[in-house]
XYZ file of C-alpha atoms in Angstrom:
414
model
C -82.837 47.869 -23.882
C -79.258 47.026 -24.826
C -76.705 49.773 -24.434
C -75.620 51.601 -27.566
C -72.189 50.689 -28.888
C -70.055 53.009 -31.013
C -68.002 51.797 -33.961
C -64.884 53.398 -32.494
C -65.180 51.186 -29.437
C -64.960 47.982 -31.482
C -61.175 47.718 -31.358
C -59.265 44.439 -31.360
C -57.940 43.314 -27.989
C -54.352 43.771 -26.887
C -53.960 40.030 -26.498
C -51.104 40.273 -24.013
C -53.574 41.768 -21.534
C -56.177 39.081 -22.275
C -53.527 36.416 -21.689
C -52.785 38.029 -18.324
C -56.404 37.339 -17.323
C -55.965 33.685 -18.301
C -52.756 33.504 -16.266
C -54.525 34.962 -13.217
C -57.306 32.386 -13.619
C -54.795 29.512 -13.714
C -52.810 30.966 -10.833
C -55.924 31.316 -8.671
C -56.698 27.631 -9.250
C -53.299 26.691 -7.822
C -51.421 26.199 -11.106
C -47.802 27.301 -11.390
C -47.466 29.989 -14.068
C -44.578 31.670 -15.899
C -45.270 35.168 -17.155
C -43.278 35.541 -20.385
C -45.993 37.550 -22.108
C -45.789 41.040 -20.582
C -43.228 43.815 -20.879
C -43.207 44.325 -17.147
C -40.067 44.305 -14.968
C -40.231 41.864 -12.058
C -38.495 44.401 -9.806
C -39.943 47.311 -7.804
C -39.057 50.952 -8.358
C -35.521 51.935 -7.296
C -34.978 52.494 -3.570
C -34.542 56.300 -3.906
C -37.934 56.492 -5.642
C -39.600 54.450 -2.900
C -38.039 56.685 -0.254
C -39.200 59.822 -2.054
C -42.711 58.377 -2.348
C -42.800 57.557 1.374
C -41.742 61.119 2.189
C -44.430 62.535 -0.087
C -47.098 60.300 1.443
C -46.249 61.599 4.887
C -45.866 65.289 4.133
C -47.701 66.196 0.894
C -51.446 66.608 0.415
C -51.194 64.876 -2.993
C -53.655 67.124 -4.773
C -53.816 67.696 -8.512
C -50.803 69.070 -10.330
C -50.876 71.262 -13.431
C -52.095 69.292 -16.453
C -48.634 69.391 -18.024
C -46.972 68.117 -14.825
C -44.750 69.609 -12.147
C -41.968 71.936 -13.219
C -39.513 70.007 -11.039
C -40.091 66.758 -12.923
C -40.023 68.460 -16.318
C -36.704 70.091 -15.447
C -35.231 66.731 -14.411
C -36.345 65.193 -17.718
C -34.826 68.086 -19.677
C -31.546 67.589 -17.808
C -31.715 63.868 -18.606
C -31.801 64.640 -22.359
C -28.798 66.926 -21.988
C -26.828 64.393 -19.937
C -27.732 61.312 -21.964
C -27.971 62.628 -25.547
C -26.392 66.117 -25.470
C -29.808 67.361 -26.616
C -31.150 70.674 -25.320
C -34.842 70.398 -24.490
C -36.908 73.247 -23.063
C -38.920 72.074 -20.004
C -41.798 74.147 -21.424
C -41.970 71.686 -24.341
C -42.384 68.663 -22.034
C -45.743 67.361 -20.829
C -46.119 64.704 -18.131
C -48.686 61.994 -18.854
C -50.420 59.022 -17.233
C -48.004 56.530 -18.723
C -46.838 56.798 -22.312
C -50.236 55.437 -23.402
C -51.953 58.698 -22.448
C -49.249 60.614 -24.305
C -49.930 58.744 -27.546
C -53.699 59.226 -27.300
C -53.391 62.975 -26.651
C -50.822 63.419 -29.442
C -52.979 61.525 -31.955
C -55.977 63.662 -31.029
C -54.030 66.913 -31.202
C -52.113 66.251 -34.421
C -54.325 64.153 -36.719
C -57.778 64.486 -38.244
C -60.083 61.584 -39.023
C -59.035 60.243 -42.413
C -55.366 61.183 -42.048
C -52.822 58.486 -42.867
C -50.325 57.556 -40.173
C -47.563 55.048 -40.948
C -46.081 52.512 -38.540
C -44.109 49.295 -38.767
C -45.406 45.771 -39.181
C -44.746 44.099 -36.801
C -45.482 46.906 -34.391
C -47.126 47.765 -31.096
C -50.875 47.094 -31.545
C -52.112 49.958 -29.368
C -50.816 52.500 -31.917
C -52.864 50.877 -34.655
C -55.971 50.246 -32.598
C -56.074 53.737 -31.065
C -55.526 55.468 -34.410
C -58.276 53.430 -36.060
C -60.684 54.183 -33.225
C -60.031 57.890 -33.919
C -60.845 57.434 -37.600
C -57.289 57.595 -38.913
C -56.027 55.396 -41.730
C -53.073 53.264 -40.626
C -50.480 52.304 -43.226
C -48.200 49.525 -42.000
C -44.715 49.268 -43.479
C -43.571 45.645 -43.818
C -40.311 45.554 -41.855
C -38.542 42.211 -41.786
C -34.970 40.926 -41.802
C -34.102 42.912 -44.950
C -34.441 46.202 -42.995
C -33.499 44.770 -39.579
C -37.183 45.029 -38.654
C -37.099 48.855 -38.795
C -38.466 51.267 -41.438
C -36.215 52.766 -44.099
C -36.194 56.024 -46.033
C -36.614 53.952 -49.199
C -39.907 52.565 -47.885
C -41.056 56.083 -47.025
C -40.139 57.287 -50.523
C -42.159 54.438 -52.046
C -45.141 55.284 -49.853
C -44.958 58.980 -50.734
C -44.697 58.240 -54.466
C -47.762 55.976 -54.510
C -50.040 57.418 -51.837
C -48.501 60.724 -50.794
C -46.534 61.486 -47.644
C -48.350 60.367 -44.501
C -49.509 62.872 -41.909
C -47.522 60.994 -39.278
C -44.944 58.258 -38.799
C -44.492 56.271 -35.586
C -41.144 54.618 -34.956
C -39.895 52.751 -31.890
C -36.290 52.147 -30.930
C -35.768 49.775 -29.191
C -38.868 48.366 -30.815
C -41.732 46.323 -29.471
C -41.997 43.397 -30.304
C -38.619 42.951 -32.048
C -36.192 44.750 -29.712
C -34.302 46.225 -32.687
C -32.544 49.601 -32.434
C -32.279 52.262 -35.139
C -28.716 53.489 -35.653
C -28.005 57.198 -35.297
C -27.561 57.685 -39.061
C -30.792 55.879 -39.908
C -32.707 57.824 -37.253
C -31.274 61.144 -38.474
C -32.255 60.290 -42.067
C -35.828 59.439 -41.042
C -36.088 62.664 -39.009
C -34.884 64.675 -42.006
C -37.284 62.892 -44.388
C -40.239 63.652 -42.118
C -39.199 67.305 -41.839
C -38.931 67.654 -45.604
C -42.289 65.965 -46.282
C -44.375 67.625 -43.560
C -44.798 64.304 -41.735
C -44.988 64.445 -37.947
C -42.478 61.957 -36.572
C -43.471 60.337 -33.269
C -40.493 58.546 -31.749
C -41.354 55.966 -29.087
C -38.304 55.810 -26.821
C -39.825 54.142 -23.767
C -37.264 51.289 -23.774
C -34.224 53.560 -23.786
C -31.646 52.428 -21.260
C -32.324 48.741 -21.930
C -29.763 47.867 -24.613
C -27.170 45.145 -25.127
C -24.000 46.487 -26.693
C -25.546 49.154 -28.906
C -26.448 52.673 -27.810
C -29.748 54.441 -28.413
C -30.015 57.787 -30.164
C -32.914 60.089 -29.376
C -34.950 61.918 -31.985
C -34.492 65.035 -29.829
C -30.933 65.183 -31.221
C -32.308 65.686 -34.724
C -35.410 67.686 -33.904
C -34.519 71.165 -35.083
C -33.069 71.198 -38.614
C -32.611 74.954 -38.491
C -35.637 75.661 -36.308
C -35.488 77.056 -32.787
C -38.042 74.544 -31.487
C -38.802 70.829 -31.689
C -40.060 69.557 -35.053
C -40.850 66.011 -33.952
C -42.386 64.243 -30.959
C -40.445 62.079 -28.521
C -42.283 59.883 -26.014
C -40.653 58.509 -22.863
C -41.736 56.522 -19.839
C -40.701 55.518 -16.328
C -42.272 52.076 -16.793
C -39.511 50.066 -18.423
C -35.903 51.042 -17.611
C -36.955 52.685 -14.337
C -39.064 49.650 -13.346
C -42.130 51.767 -12.489
C -44.834 50.159 -14.645
C -47.733 50.511 -12.195
C -46.805 54.091 -11.276
C -48.349 55.129 -14.623
C -45.995 57.945 -15.522
C -44.693 59.005 -18.907
C -43.863 62.144 -20.833
C -43.675 63.684 -24.282
C -41.316 66.265 -25.771
C -43.400 68.253 -28.247
C -43.118 70.866 -30.988
C -44.113 74.176 -29.383
C -47.339 74.459 -31.389
C -48.530 71.091 -30.020
C -47.830 71.824 -26.351
C -50.989 73.764 -25.547
C -53.401 71.481 -27.495
C -51.939 68.385 -25.811
C -52.058 70.096 -22.410
C -55.747 70.968 -22.932
C -56.555 67.402 -23.949
C -54.712 65.961 -20.959
C -56.555 68.358 -18.645
C -59.892 67.157 -19.976
C -59.075 63.458 -20.289
C -56.892 62.869 -17.209
C -56.791 66.157 -15.222
C -53.181 65.353 -14.303
C -50.803 62.428 -14.038
C -50.603 60.686 -10.621
C -49.197 63.211 -8.160
C -47.385 60.712 -5.945
C -45.591 59.321 -8.990
C -44.591 62.802 -10.137
C -43.172 63.726 -6.738
C -41.155 60.503 -6.484
C -39.957 60.252 -10.095
C -37.082 62.801 -9.988
C -35.248 60.351 -7.710
C -35.246 57.863 -10.604
C -32.527 59.983 -12.246
C -30.231 59.820 -9.212
C -26.858 58.039 -9.198
C -28.097 55.662 -6.484
C -31.098 54.658 -8.604
C -28.917 54.149 -11.648
C -26.808 51.579 -9.785
C -29.912 49.446 -9.200
C -31.222 49.957 -12.726
C -27.906 48.981 -14.303
C -28.135 45.688 -12.408
C -31.605 45.127 -13.859
C -30.225 45.503 -17.390
C -27.459 43.005 -16.580
C -30.168 40.536 -15.521
C -32.123 41.163 -18.725
C -28.956 40.391 -20.694
C -28.597 37.050 -18.901
C -32.274 36.263 -19.500
C -31.957 37.250 -23.145
C -29.155 34.756 -23.660
C -31.202 32.017 -22.003
C -34.082 32.638 -24.419
C -31.824 32.819 -27.480
C -29.989 29.618 -26.516
C -33.195 27.702 -25.816
C -34.759 28.808 -29.105
C -31.607 27.666 -30.916
C -32.273 24.183 -29.510
C -35.497 24.277 -31.516
C -33.688 25.447 -34.654
C -34.962 29.020 -34.294
C -32.094 31.380 -35.095
C -30.799 33.704 -37.807
C -33.598 35.394 -39.730
C -36.168 33.421 -37.731
C -35.257 35.551 -34.704
C -35.212 39.339 -34.712
C -31.947 40.718 -33.276
C -32.935 41.809 -29.766
C -30.648 44.861 -29.573
C -32.664 46.275 -26.690
C -35.901 46.113 -24.681
C -36.730 42.681 -23.223
C -38.397 40.738 -26.029
C -37.532 38.016 -28.509
C -39.609 37.941 -31.702
C -39.429 34.319 -32.843
C -40.693 32.484 -35.924
C -42.433 29.331 -34.677
C -43.915 28.342 -38.045
C -41.970 25.093 -37.824
C -44.339 24.090 -35.016
C -47.650 25.775 -35.865
C -49.566 27.748 -38.472
C -51.651 29.406 -35.760
C -49.609 31.182 -33.092
C -52.707 32.140 -31.077
C -53.801 28.505 -30.753
C -50.218 27.396 -30.048
C -49.854 29.976 -27.242
C -53.178 28.917 -25.725
C -52.159 25.249 -25.778
C -48.725 26.106 -24.348
C -50.320 27.981 -21.448
C -52.825 25.227 -20.718
C -50.228 22.453 -20.867
C -47.278 24.101 -19.114
C -48.402 27.315 -17.402
C -46.042 29.308 -19.663
C -47.573 32.476 -21.114
C -46.145 34.039 -24.281
C -47.863 36.451 -26.673
C -49.026 35.368 -30.166
C -47.629 37.378 -33.051
C -51.061 38.249 -34.440
C -51.140 41.020 -31.830
C -48.317 42.769 -33.670
C -48.681 41.747 -37.320
C -52.011 41.206 -38.999
C -51.892 39.517 -42.381
C -55.055 40.796 -44.059
C -54.985 44.442 -45.110
C -57.554 46.603 -43.321
C -59.274 49.613 -44.855
C -59.776 53.058 -43.346
C -63.054 51.878 -41.770
C -61.295 48.969 -40.052
C -62.830 46.273 -42.270
C -60.705 43.740 -44.216
C -59.921 44.602 -47.848
C -61.142 41.712 -49.967
C -58.326 39.665 -51.482
C -55.545 41.974 -50.203
C -52.703 40.486 -48.184
C -49.342 41.627 -46.939
C -45.959 39.892 -46.998
C -46.873 36.362 -45.797
C -43.401 35.894 -44.307
C -44.320 38.515 -41.696
C -47.736 37.057 -40.878
C -48.165 37.184 -37.107
C -49.614 33.675 -37.132
C -46.015 32.504 -37.644
C -44.535 34.385 -34.671
C -44.571 34.717 -30.900
C -43.174 37.420 -28.639
C -41.314 36.135 -25.601
C -40.670 38.586 -22.765
C -37.597 38.072 -20.592
C -38.340 40.931 -18.176
C -38.933 38.590 -15.222
C -36.556 36.887 -12.851
C -33.846 34.646 -14.273
C -35.403 31.670 -12.484
C -38.808 32.296 -14.061
C -37.378 32.808 -17.544
C -35.133 29.749 -17.283
C -37.880 27.381 -16.150
C -40.429 28.908 -18.519
C -38.133 28.350 -21.503
C -37.329 24.812 -20.390
C -41.036 24.020 -20.423
C -41.599 25.805 -23.732
C -38.849 23.768 -25.426
C -40.212 20.515 -24.009
C -43.724 21.430 -25.204
C -42.525 22.339 -28.708
C -40.609 19.099 -29.028
């Protein structure tokens, strides 16, 4: 007898991870590959973190921690918000999670009921959309293109509220994935205030903070109170990106007080606790010695970013065809001059050159999808933002890999 399959398990793939399997297959056959598809630093964790982990391996039993994480790590994170953003965060309002992914799942479960509407950007990170739909939530995607610098606006939220009512939640990301765009402090403050006034839970994805090029990131924790004594929005952070600790699977969330216990209970049932070794080593990621290494990583990303931008310009891809990569390590590029099917184009690029980039359909579907996840007949979104026109290029790797990968991509496109 075939195993039973639930509807909630029928989620679309995160194609970047599927591409990784194809890359591993090519690599195992002896092909040279260039990994420009994943948001994964090519560098290990900072030396102080490695030293702290070695010490913990030798002297700690590495048992479970409390479901909300160690107090030492939560205190370091609270101090980080004070030092970096002049925002006072109570360590009691912080929960430590198995990567930011576990934070999002627990928050969605704790805050939203099946049938609730949660808004996000299009293009946007597919795991938000896919996880929310698997939980029975209705996802409303806000078309965010060059006219809004690829970020949502209060005007869009007003239009949504006037036609469909204020959503139960809004997810923003700054710097954003896949576009790399950053919300300015004024825009972020206005969105925070709008959500407060409309009873919408704001979830601010800040996992790429620290990786910026000229601009500076503001945190939603700065605008979280609006006269209250506690948080009124959710901020999600991670050690994966700036701190170069992707495989350590460690993230956190700063929560409104009323959400802390429900999220803690969910984490205790779903994950027990985040990896203990990672929690014991992570405080060293905030040290001055670690920051020296991490600052060098960002300098390398800036060099890689310029390589990608310059190479794309050789193909005539610039201006509004390229989202302004203010931060993170992605370029969101319109390749419609070369293909009408970015998924097929990426597959052919990988097969011909060994260069892996991610098709835009991961981040921007074109057909509207109903609350049950099925396409709405005859309903389409802004065709200029159709993911079939775009690719996401990651420049998180070494400069040598990015340089050669882009050389091959340009030759293939020509």
